[in-house]
Amino acid sequence: MSDKNVEKKGILKEVVEKITKVNVIVDEYNKMAITPAMPGNAFINIATAMYTKGFYNEAENMLQSAICFPTKTSNALINLGIIKQSTGNFDEAIKFYSAAFEQDRENVKSLGLWGNCLAMKGLINEAIEKYNQAIEIDEKSADIYLSWGALLIKNKQYKEAKEKLGKAIEYNQKDARPMYMYAIVQIEMEEYDEALEKLIKIVRNTENNFEALHNIAYIYFKKKNYDKAISFAKKVLAIFRHKVETYLLLGDIYAIQNQEEESVQFYEMAEMNGLHTFFLYLSWAVTLQKFNRHKEAIEKLHKSNDCLKTKNVDEVYARLALSYYKVGNIEMALKSRDKALEINPNNYMANSVAAEIEVDNKNYEIALGFLEKCKEDFSNKGFNYSLMAQCKDGLGQTDGVRELFEKAIEYMPNKKEILMAYTEFLIKNNDYETAKKKIKAFAESSNDTDVLDRYFEILYNLAKKGGYKYNIEQAIEIAKRAEAINTDKDKYKKEIEELEGILRNYE
């Protein structure tokens, strides 16, 4: 057989396959519904069935055929617009919606979809003009108010969005969408109880509504009712295991509760389900940093960056700077810091890490310059106060150092780095009693050798100064605890013997 015949046979086979495919869809459509008397409508309905099954080209061809019928075919034009819109071809979609409106100037659906395309193109005022035009034709069009409300939400005009969505609810009480979006607006406005009431109603009246369930979980999270938040979040994943935001919510909740294994487990589950997203890896890294697992955090931060086409998110580099600093890779910490500050000179974390590195290098004036940019960083305010105190102390400006450390502890009472810096300052000034008060509670519940060593140092000096018998006994107890954890099991052998000798003098 010649190459020409082979090619011809292949083309014929492809044509037959396409005809067969269309016939199957037509047969399925005939089973679902009675063919309308108007042939144009039949073509539109068949095209809709094709489109829903993914046969976009065939649907488009069928709709083009429907336009040829000598009847009102605005719906065919609208559906052609929808096909173009679904592929992101908004200009082509607008042409079809415009043609549909020209054929039927009472068809508000064409105006609504036209407005949606304009909104997607960022032409907000033009979109609103189309919504207004549609409302002038049909003042009770719930779909138009719904689209209008969605646009206002996108622009963070929440008060106006509530007004439009309220009308959408009023004019179509069977549609759960406007009520759901109204609840989302209320969440944004921190009207949690009102939003919760609507979302619970939606869940009762719809089936497997995992989006509503997720937002219920989020509201309970914001209300700090973590048990209920976890319960609803797990219901979401039981229905739809690809809701990445729910995994992140559960990871955050367990991290807040200091349940490290449970927190990390949900990030791992998301990854196992193929949800390799920027926010998954960034949130995972933040949790790992909370639990001082900085080597793993670096790996996740690089993965988050790999999810981006343009790697220009300053938070990623700021967090890389932090973790590289914590593992002792100062070169990479500086490189990441510089990249973060190049993207955003006011990034709080990058400036804070920069300040910490300069404090280590005793470049206190430079450090204070970086800290000046962190004044509004309320999430890390305590640590930044501690760095300011160290700078002032390093520059010999003793006035106000204690006050800065006290503010630091007020914001972050259990932050190891702050307690270690403050007690070092107090020891340097021979104020062992205050140092003991500041670190006691943290040290007695900690197995951190650095903390136990510092606490022992304080108690040992108090004991040697002829302090209370309690200080001597506690110093011995802490020394033994530290030795049990430390690789050097006889680290405090000499000091323990000395303290036990002092203790015998009390007997």
Short mmCIF file of C-alpha atoms in Angstrom, two decimals:
data_model
loop_
_atom_site.label_atom_id
_atom_site.label_comp_id
_atom_site.label_asym_id
_atom_site.label_seq_id
_atom_site.Cartn_x
_atom_site.Cartn_y
_atom_site.Cartn_z
CA MET A 1 0.00 0.00 0.00
CA SER A 2 1.39 3.42 -0.96
CA ASP A 3 2.20 6.09 1.63
CA LYS A 4 -0.59 8.19 0.12
CA ASN A 5 -3.18 5.45 0.69
CA VAL A 6 -1.92 4.90 4.26
CA GLU A 7 -2.28 8.62 4.96
CA LYS A 8 -5.77 8.68 3.43
CA LYS A 9 -6.82 5.65 5.48
CA GLY A 10 -5.54 7.34 8.64
CA ILE A 11 -7.52 10.50 7.95
CA LEU A 12 -10.67 8.48 7.25
CA LYS A 13 -10.19 6.56 10.50
CA GLU A 14 -9.87 9.85 12.43
CA VAL A 15 -13.06 11.20 10.81
CA VAL A 16 -14.96 8.00 11.61
CA GLU A 17 -13.75 8.16 15.24
CA LYS A 18 -14.96 11.77 15.55
CA ILE A 19 -18.36 10.95 14.03
CA THR A 20 -18.68 7.95 16.35
CA LYS A 21 -17.75 10.16 19.32
CA VAL A 22 -20.45 12.70 18.42
CA ASN A 23 -23.04 9.96 17.83
CA VAL A 24 -22.33 8.52 21.28
CA ILE A 25 -22.92 11.95 22.84
CA VAL A 26 -26.13 12.47 20.83
CA ASP A 27 -27.38 9.02 21.92
CA GLU A 28 -26.60 9.88 25.56
CA TYR A 29 -28.33 13.24 25.17
CA ASN A 30 -31.45 11.57 23.70
CA LYS A 31 -31.60 9.31 26.74
CA MET A 32 -31.48 12.35 29.05
CA ALA A 33 -34.03 14.62 27.36
CA ILE A 34 -36.58 15.03 24.62
CA THR A 35 -35.21 16.82 21.54
CA PRO A 36 -36.84 20.27 21.37
CA ALA A 37 -39.05 21.17 18.42
CA MET A 38 -36.77 24.07 17.47
CA PRO A 39 -33.70 22.53 15.73
CA GLY A 40 -31.45 25.37 16.87
CA ASN A 41 -32.24 24.59 20.52
CA ALA A 42 -31.52 20.89 19.90
CA PHE A 43 -28.08 21.78 18.60
CA ILE A 44 -27.45 24.02 21.63
CA ASN A 45 -28.51 21.28 24.07
CA ILE A 46 -26.37 18.64 22.33
CA ALA A 47 -23.42 21.07 22.34
CA THR A 48 -23.91 21.59 26.09
CA ALA A 49 -23.74 17.83 26.64
CA MET A 50 -20.57 17.69 24.52
CA TYR A 51 -18.98 20.55 26.45
CA THR A 52 -19.68 18.99 29.85
CA LYS A 53 -17.96 15.79 28.68
CA GLY A 54 -14.87 17.67 27.52
CA PHE A 55 -15.43 17.64 23.76
CA TYR A 56 -14.82 21.37 23.37
CA ASN A 57 -14.06 21.53 19.64
CA GLU A 58 -17.09 19.40 18.76
CA ALA A 59 -19.29 21.58 21.02
CA GLU A 60 -17.98 24.74 19.39
CA ASN A 61 -18.69 23.35 15.90
CA MET A 62 -22.22 22.35 16.95
CA LEU A 63 -22.90 25.85 18.32
CA GLN A 64 -21.59 27.45 15.13
CA SER A 65 -24.15 25.29 13.28
CA ALA A 66 -26.90 26.46 15.65
CA ILE A 67 -26.17 30.09 14.74
CA CYS A 68 -27.10 29.32 11.12
CA PHE A 69 -30.72 28.54 12.00
CA PRO A 70 -33.17 31.40 11.20
CA THR A 71 -34.29 31.77 14.84
CA LYS A 72 -33.09 33.64 17.91
CA THR A 73 -29.74 32.03 18.67
CA SER A 74 -28.42 34.26 21.45
CA ASN A 75 -27.98 31.21 23.72
CA ALA A 76 -25.72 29.56 21.12
CA LEU A 77 -23.61 32.72 21.03
CA ILE A 78 -23.49 32.81 24.84
CA ASN A 79 -22.32 29.20 24.99
CA LEU A 80 -19.63 29.94 22.41
CA GLY A 81 -18.54 32.81 24.64
CA ILE A 82 -18.42 30.48 27.65
CA ILE A 83 -16.15 28.08 25.74
CA LYS A 84 -13.78 30.93 24.86
CA GLN A 85 -13.93 32.30 28.40
CA SER A 86 -13.09 28.90 29.90
CA THR A 87 -9.83 28.88 27.90
CA GLY A 88 -8.94 32.41 29.07
CA ASN A 89 -9.70 34.01 25.69
CA PHE A 90 -11.71 36.88 27.17
CA ASP A 91 -11.64 39.15 24.11
CA GLU A 92 -13.14 36.45 21.88
CA ALA A 93 -15.70 35.62 24.59
CA ILE A 94 -16.75 39.29 24.79
CA LYS A 95 -17.35 39.34 21.02
CA PHE A 96 -19.82 36.44 21.37
CA TYR A 97 -21.54 37.98 24.42
CA SER A 98 -21.85 41.30 22.59
CA ALA A 99 -23.34 39.53 19.53
CA ALA A 100 -25.75 37.63 21.80
CA PHE A 101 -26.97 40.86 23.37
CA GLU A 102 -27.44 42.45 19.93
CA GLN A 103 -29.68 39.53 18.95
CA ASP A 104 -31.66 39.57 22.20
CA ARG A 105 -31.50 42.83 24.13
CA GLU A 106 -33.48 41.33 26.99
CA ASN A 107 -30.89 38.62 27.66
CA VAL A 108 -29.24 39.77 30.89
CA LYS A 109 -27.10 36.61 31.04
CA SER A 110 -25.01 37.86 28.14
CA LEU A 111 -24.42 41.18 29.94
CA GLY A 112 -23.48 39.40 33.18
CA LEU A 113 -20.94 37.17 31.45
CA TRP A 114 -19.66 40.15 29.49
CA GLY A 115 -19.15 41.98 32.78
CA ASN A 116 -17.36 38.95 34.26
CA CYS A 117 -14.88 38.93 31.36
CA LEU A 118 -14.22 42.63 31.79
CA ALA A 119 -13.62 42.03 35.51
CA MET A 120 -11.15 39.24 34.68
CA LYS A 121 -9.32 41.68 32.40
CA GLY A 122 -9.09 44.15 35.30
CA LEU A 123 -11.56 46.60 33.71
CA ILE A 124 -13.54 47.13 36.91
CA ASN A 125 -15.55 50.22 35.99
CA GLU A 126 -16.50 48.76 32.61
CA ALA A 127 -17.63 45.53 34.32
CA ILE A 128 -19.83 47.48 36.75
CA GLU A 129 -21.37 49.35 33.81
CA LYS A 130 -22.47 46.00 32.33
CA TYR A 131 -23.90 44.84 35.67
CA ASN A 132 -25.81 48.12 35.97
CA GLN A 133 -27.09 47.74 32.42
CA ALA A 134 -28.30 44.21 33.23
CA ILE A 135 -30.08 45.38 36.42
CA GLU A 136 -31.90 48.09 34.44
CA ILE A 137 -33.38 45.29 32.30
CA ASP A 138 -34.06 42.88 35.19
CA GLU A 139 -33.80 44.45 38.65
CA LYS A 140 -34.27 41.04 40.30
CA SER A 141 -31.48 39.15 38.52
CA ALA A 142 -29.83 37.22 41.35
CA ASP A 143 -26.97 36.04 39.11
CA ILE A 144 -25.99 39.63 38.25
CA TYR A 145 -25.95 40.65 41.90
CA LEU A 146 -23.88 37.54 42.66
CA SER A 147 -21.26 38.42 40.02
CA TRP A 148 -21.23 42.03 41.17
CA GLY A 149 -20.74 40.95 44.78
CA ALA A 150 -17.85 38.67 43.78
CA LEU A 151 -16.14 41.58 42.01
CA LEU A 152 -16.53 43.79 45.08
CA ILE A 153 -15.06 41.05 47.30
CA LYS A 154 -12.04 40.87 44.99
CA ASN A 155 -11.60 44.63 45.44
CA LYS A 156 -12.02 44.30 49.23
CA GLN A 157 -15.13 46.53 49.13
CA TYR A 158 -16.84 44.38 51.72
CA LYS A 159 -19.64 46.70 52.78
CA GLU A 160 -20.78 47.16 49.15
CA ALA A 161 -20.35 43.42 48.49
CA LYS A 162 -22.73 42.60 51.36
CA GLU A 163 -25.37 44.85 49.83
CA LYS A 164 -25.21 43.15 46.41
CA LEU A 165 -25.01 39.63 47.84
CA GLY A 166 -27.93 40.38 50.13
CA LYS A 167 -30.04 41.12 47.04
CA ALA A 168 -28.81 37.93 45.35
CA ILE A 169 -30.01 35.97 48.41
CA GLU A 170 -33.34 37.82 48.40
CA TYR A 171 -34.05 37.11 44.71
CA ASN A 172 -32.93 33.46 44.69
CA GLN A 173 -33.22 31.79 48.08
CA LYS A 174 -32.59 28.34 46.59
CA ASP A 175 -29.04 29.21 45.49
CA ALA A 176 -26.46 28.61 48.22
CA ARG A 177 -23.70 30.55 46.42
CA PRO A 178 -24.62 34.11 47.46
CA MET A 179 -25.13 33.07 51.08
CA TYR A 180 -21.75 31.32 51.02
CA MET A 181 -20.04 34.41 49.59
CA TYR A 182 -21.86 36.62 52.11
CA ALA A 183 -20.38 34.43 54.86
CA ILE A 184 -16.89 34.84 53.32
CA VAL A 185 -17.32 38.62 53.48
CA GLN A 186 -18.34 38.34 57.13
CA ILE A 187 -15.21 36.28 57.85
CA GLU A 188 -13.09 39.00 56.24
CA MET A 189 -14.87 41.56 58.43
CA GLU A 190 -14.33 39.33 61.51
CA GLU A 191 -18.08 38.87 61.99
CA TYR A 192 -17.42 35.24 62.90
CA ASP A 193 -20.66 34.32 64.68
CA GLU A 194 -22.85 35.64 61.85
CA ALA A 195 -20.73 33.87 59.23
CA LEU A 196 -20.81 30.64 61.21
CA GLU A 197 -24.62 30.72 61.36
CA LYS A 198 -24.86 30.99 57.55
CA LEU A 199 -22.23 28.32 56.85
CA ILE A 200 -23.89 25.82 59.19
CA LYS A 201 -27.19 26.46 57.38
CA ILE A 202 -25.48 25.83 54.02
CA VAL A 203 -23.94 22.56 55.27
CA ARG A 204 -27.37 21.37 56.46
CA ASN A 205 -28.97 22.12 53.09
CA THR A 206 -26.22 20.94 50.73
CA GLU A 207 -24.38 17.66 50.34
CA ASN A 208 -20.63 17.19 50.94
CA ASN A 209 -20.01 20.94 50.91
CA PHE A 210 -16.33 20.79 51.84
CA GLU A 211 -15.74 24.50 51.09
CA ALA A 212 -18.32 25.53 53.69
CA LEU A 213 -16.92 22.98 56.16
CA HIS A 214 -13.40 24.35 55.66
CA ASN A 215 -14.55 27.87 56.45
CA ILE A 216 -16.38 26.65 59.55
CA ALA A 217 -13.11 25.06 60.66
CA TYR A 218 -11.31 28.35 59.93
CA ILE A 219 -13.80 30.35 62.01
CA TYR A 220 -13.33 28.01 64.98
CA PHE A 221 -9.56 28.41 64.49
CA LYS A 222 -9.89 32.20 64.66
CA LYS A 223 -12.08 31.83 67.76
CA LYS A 224 -9.31 29.61 69.25
CA ASN A 225 -11.69 26.68 69.61
CA TYR A 226 -9.08 24.28 68.28
CA ASP A 227 -10.91 21.03 69.03
CA LYS A 228 -13.89 22.05 66.89
CA ALA A 229 -11.61 23.46 64.20
CA ILE A 230 -9.80 20.12 63.98
CA SER A 231 -13.09 18.21 63.92
CA PHE A 232 -14.51 20.18 60.97
CA ALA A 233 -11.18 20.24 59.12
CA LYS A 234 -11.00 16.45 59.25
CA LYS A 235 -14.55 16.28 57.85
CA VAL A 236 -13.31 18.32 54.88
CA LEU A 237 -10.50 15.87 54.13
CA ALA A 238 -12.89 12.92 54.48
CA ILE A 239 -14.91 14.42 51.60
CA PHE A 240 -12.12 15.94 49.51
CA ARG A 241 -8.53 15.02 50.23
CA HIS A 242 -7.07 17.60 47.83
CA LYS A 243 -8.06 20.71 49.78
CA VAL A 244 -4.54 22.00 50.47
CA GLU A 245 -5.73 24.90 52.67
CA THR A 246 -7.24 22.39 55.11
CA TYR A 247 -3.94 20.55 55.52
CA LEU A 248 -2.25 23.89 56.22
CA LEU A 249 -4.93 24.82 58.74
CA LEU A 250 -4.46 21.54 60.62
CA GLY A 251 -0.69 21.94 60.48
CA ASP A 252 -0.99 25.42 62.00
CA ILE A 253 -3.36 24.31 64.75
CA TYR A 254 -1.17 21.43 65.88
CA ALA A 255 1.92 23.67 65.74
CA ILE A 256 0.19 26.24 67.98
CA GLN A 257 -0.57 23.40 70.41
CA ASN A 258 3.11 22.35 70.26
CA GLN A 259 2.14 18.94 68.86
CA GLU A 260 5.10 18.70 66.54
CA GLU A 261 4.56 15.23 65.07
CA GLU A 262 0.87 15.79 64.35
CA SER A 263 1.59 19.16 62.73
CA VAL A 264 4.27 17.82 60.38
CA GLN A 265 2.13 14.77 59.59
CA PHE A 266 -0.50 16.88 57.81
CA TYR A 267 2.08 18.58 55.59
CA GLU A 268 3.42 15.15 54.69
CA MET A 269 -0.11 13.93 53.88
CA ALA A 270 -0.67 16.91 51.57
CA GLU A 271 2.57 16.17 49.73
CA MET A 272 1.65 12.47 49.43
CA ASN A 273 -1.62 13.56 47.78
CA GLY A 274 0.31 15.46 45.12
CA LEU A 275 -0.34 18.95 46.49
CA HIS A 276 3.11 20.34 45.72
CA THR A 277 2.28 24.03 46.12
CA PHE A 278 4.23 27.12 47.13
CA PHE A 279 2.11 27.70 50.25
CA LEU A 280 2.38 24.06 51.36
CA TYR A 281 6.16 24.16 51.46
CA LEU A 282 6.32 27.67 52.91
CA SER A 283 3.90 26.81 55.74
CA TRP A 284 5.75 23.53 56.34
CA ALA A 285 9.03 25.45 56.63
CA VAL A 286 7.52 27.95 59.10
CA THR A 287 6.39 25.06 61.34
CA LEU A 288 9.80 23.38 61.12
CA GLN A 289 11.44 26.66 62.13
CA LYS A 290 9.14 26.88 65.15
CA PHE A 291 10.49 23.50 66.30
CA ASN A 292 14.11 24.45 65.46
CA ARG A 293 14.35 21.93 62.59
CA HIS A 294 16.24 24.36 60.43
CA LYS A 295 18.00 21.96 58.05
CA GLU A 296 14.62 20.54 57.01
CA ALA A 297 13.17 24.05 56.84
CA ILE A 298 15.86 25.05 54.33
CA GLU A 299 14.92 22.10 52.13
CA LYS A 300 11.20 23.03 52.21
CA LEU A 301 11.94 26.69 51.49
CA HIS A 302 13.89 25.75 48.38
CA LYS A 303 10.97 23.54 47.32
CA SER A 304 8.56 26.45 47.81
CA ASN A 305 10.80 28.58 45.59
CA ASP A 306 10.84 25.85 42.94
CA CYS A 307 7.05 26.15 42.68
CA LEU A 308 7.41 29.73 41.39
CA LYS A 309 8.21 30.85 37.86
CA THR A 310 9.82 34.03 39.12
CA LYS A 311 11.62 33.40 42.39
CA ASN A 312 11.06 36.84 43.90
CA VAL A 313 9.15 36.32 47.16
CA ASP A 314 11.06 38.12 49.91
CA GLU A 315 9.59 36.00 52.73
CA VAL A 316 11.23 32.86 51.31
CA TYR A 317 14.68 34.46 51.32
CA ALA A 318 14.14 36.06 54.74
CA ARG A 319 13.27 32.66 56.20
CA LEU A 320 16.21 31.06 54.41
CA ALA A 321 18.42 33.70 56.02
CA LEU A 322 17.04 32.77 59.45
CA SER A 323 17.52 29.02 59.03
CA TYR A 324 20.98 29.33 57.45
CA TYR A 325 21.98 31.55 60.38
CA LYS A 326 20.66 29.01 62.89
CA VAL A 327 22.65 26.14 61.32
CA GLY A 328 25.80 28.28 61.27
CA ASN A 329 26.03 28.86 57.50
CA ILE A 330 26.66 32.60 57.78
CA GLU A 331 27.70 32.98 54.14
CA MET A 332 24.35 31.67 52.86
CA ALA A 333 22.49 33.58 55.60
CA LEU A 334 24.02 36.85 54.36
CA LYS A 335 23.34 35.96 50.73
CA SER A 336 19.67 35.14 51.50
CA ARG A 337 19.32 38.26 53.67
CA ASP A 338 20.65 40.47 50.87
CA LYS A 339 18.27 38.89 48.34
CA ALA A 340 15.27 39.42 50.65
CA LEU A 341 16.20 43.06 51.27
CA GLU A 342 16.81 43.62 47.55
CA ILE A 343 13.21 42.53 46.88
CA ASN A 344 11.75 44.30 49.92
CA PRO A 345 14.06 46.59 51.97
CA ASN A 346 11.45 46.66 54.77
CA ASN A 347 11.09 42.90 55.26
CA TYR A 348 10.93 42.52 59.04
CA MET A 349 12.51 39.07 59.33
CA ALA A 350 15.39 39.88 56.98
CA ASN A 351 16.18 43.05 58.94
CA SER A 352 15.92 41.20 62.26
CA VAL A 353 18.27 38.43 61.08
CA ALA A 354 20.64 41.08 59.73
CA ALA A 355 20.61 42.80 63.12
CA GLU A 356 21.29 39.52 64.94
CA ILE A 357 24.30 38.79 62.73
CA GLU A 358 25.68 42.29 63.37
CA VAL A 359 25.16 41.88 67.15
CA ASP A 360 27.23 38.67 66.98
CA ASN A 361 29.94 40.67 65.19
CA LYS A 362 29.65 43.46 67.79
CA ASN A 363 28.65 45.94 65.07
CA TYR A 364 26.02 47.47 67.33
CA GLU A 365 25.41 50.74 65.45
CA ILE A 366 24.80 48.85 62.20
CA ALA A 367 22.51 46.42 64.04
CA LEU A 368 20.43 49.30 65.42
CA GLY A 369 20.00 50.59 61.86
CA PHE A 370 18.44 47.26 60.82
CA LEU A 371 16.27 47.18 63.96
CA GLU A 372 14.92 50.64 63.17
CA LYS A 373 13.06 49.03 60.24
CA CYS A 374 11.46 46.45 62.56
CA LYS A 375 9.58 48.87 64.83
CA GLU A 376 6.17 47.78 63.52
CA ASP A 377 7.00 44.05 63.59
CA PHE A 378 4.58 43.06 66.36
CA SER A 379 4.93 39.31 65.76
CA ASN A 380 8.65 39.44 66.60
CA LYS A 381 8.65 42.51 68.83
CA GLY A 382 10.00 40.77 71.92
CA PHE A 383 13.06 39.39 70.13
CA ASN A 384 13.80 42.76 68.53
CA TYR A 385 13.61 44.47 71.95
CA SER A 386 16.16 41.93 73.18
CA LEU A 387 18.52 42.75 70.30
CA MET A 388 18.12 46.48 71.02
CA ALA A 389 19.01 45.85 74.67
CA GLN A 390 22.15 43.94 73.63
CA CYS A 391 23.14 46.78 71.28
CA LYS A 392 22.75 49.41 73.99
CA ASP A 393 24.69 47.27 76.46
CA GLY A 394 27.42 46.67 73.89
CA LEU A 395 27.70 50.43 73.26
CA GLY A 396 27.98 51.08 77.01
CA GLN A 397 24.58 52.78 77.18
CA THR A 398 23.43 51.05 80.37
CA ASP A 399 20.35 53.24 80.90
CA GLY A 400 17.23 51.50 79.68
CA VAL A 401 18.84 48.10 78.99
CA ARG A 402 16.91 46.32 81.75
CA GLU A 403 13.67 47.96 80.63
CA LEU A 404 14.19 46.74 77.06
CA PHE A 405 14.85 43.18 78.27
CA GLU A 406 11.75 43.34 80.48
CA LYS A 407 9.66 44.44 77.48
CA ALA A 408 11.15 41.60 75.48
CA ILE A 409 10.10 39.05 78.11
CA GLU A 410 6.66 40.65 78.37
CA TYR A 411 6.10 39.97 74.64
CA MET A 412 7.86 36.58 74.55
CA PRO A 413 8.07 35.10 78.07
CA ASN A 414 9.34 31.68 76.96
CA LYS A 415 11.76 32.64 74.21
CA LYS A 416 15.05 30.89 74.96
CA GLU A 417 17.25 33.42 73.12
CA ILE A 418 15.79 36.33 75.11
CA LEU A 419 16.18 34.57 78.48
CA MET A 420 19.77 33.61 77.68
CA ALA A 421 20.69 37.16 76.60
CA TYR A 422 18.98 38.77 79.62
CA THR A 423 20.52 36.39 82.17
CA GLU A 424 23.95 36.91 80.58
CA PHE A 425 23.50 40.66 81.12
CA LEU A 426 22.37 40.11 84.72
CA ILE A 427 25.28 37.75 85.50
CA LYS A 428 27.72 40.30 84.07
CA ASN A 429 26.22 42.78 86.54
CA ASN A 430 26.34 40.24 89.43
CA ASP A 431 22.54 40.25 89.75
CA TYR A 432 22.16 36.50 90.26
CA GLU A 433 18.89 36.75 92.19
CA THR A 434 17.07 38.47 89.31
CA ALA A 435 18.70 36.10 86.82
CA LYS A 436 17.38 33.14 88.81
CA LYS A 437 13.83 34.55 88.86
CA LYS A 438 13.84 35.13 85.11
CA ILE A 439 15.04 31.70 84.01
CA LYS A 440 13.77 29.42 86.81
CA ALA A 441 10.36 28.39 85.40
CA PHE A 442 11.72 27.84 81.90
CA ALA A 443 14.77 25.88 83.10
CA GLU A 444 12.83 23.60 85.43
CA SER A 445 10.66 22.37 82.54
CA SER A 446 13.44 22.23 79.94
CA ASN A 447 15.94 19.59 78.83
CA ASP A 448 17.96 22.09 76.82
CA THR A 449 21.58 21.74 77.97
CA ASP A 450 22.38 25.42 77.27
CA VAL A 451 19.52 26.51 79.51
CA LEU A 452 20.40 24.02 82.26
CA ASP A 453 24.07 25.07 82.14
CA ARG A 454 23.06 28.73 82.52
CA TYR A 455 20.68 27.93 85.40
CA PHE A 456 23.38 25.91 87.14
CA GLU A 457 25.84 28.78 86.73
CA ILE A 458 23.38 31.12 88.48
CA LEU A 459 22.57 28.68 91.33
CA TYR A 460 26.24 27.77 91.81
CA ASN A 461 27.22 31.41 92.24
CA LEU A 462 24.36 32.02 94.65
CA ALA A 463 25.39 28.94 96.67
CA LYS A 464 29.00 30.05 96.84
CA LYS A 465 27.93 33.45 98.10
CA GLY A 466 26.47 31.76 101.16
CA GLY A 467 22.93 31.72 99.93
CA TYR A 468 20.04 29.59 101.04
CA LYS A 469 20.38 25.84 101.50
CA TYR A 470 17.63 25.52 98.88
CA ASN A 471 19.93 27.08 96.24
CA ILE A 472 22.66 24.53 97.00
CA GLU A 473 20.29 21.57 96.80
CA GLN A 474 18.75 22.89 93.59
CA ALA A 475 22.18 23.56 92.05
CA ILE A 476 23.18 19.92 92.72
CA GLU A 477 19.90 18.67 91.25
CA ILE A 478 20.28 20.78 88.08
CA ALA A 479 23.94 19.75 87.66
CA LYS A 480 22.96 16.08 87.79
CA ARG A 481 20.14 16.65 85.30
CA ALA A 482 22.54 18.42 82.94
CA GLU A 483 25.12 15.62 83.26
CA ALA A 484 22.47 12.99 82.50
CA ILE A 485 21.66 14.74 79.23
CA ASN A 486 25.19 15.88 78.36
CA THR A 487 27.69 13.60 76.63
CA ASP A 488 30.19 14.50 79.35
CA LYS A 489 28.72 12.59 82.28
CA ASP A 490 31.25 14.05 84.75
CA LYS A 491 31.01 17.62 83.55
CA TYR A 492 30.07 18.99 86.98
CA LYS A 493 31.76 16.36 89.14
CA LYS A 494 34.09 18.87 90.83
CA GLU A 495 31.33 21.47 91.39
CA ILE A 496 28.90 18.85 92.78
CA GLU A 497 31.53 17.64 95.29
CA GLU A 498 32.16 21.26 96.31
CA LEU A 499 28.44 21.95 96.75
CA GLU A 500 27.90 18.74 98.69
CA GLY A 501 30.70 19.87 101.02
CA ILE A 502 28.96 23.22 101.55
CA LEU A 503 25.69 21.37 102.13
CA ARG A 504 27.26 19.24 104.88
CA ASN A 505 28.12 22.45 106.76
CA TYR A 506 24.36 23.08 107.08
CA GLU A 507 23.84 19.77 108.87
#
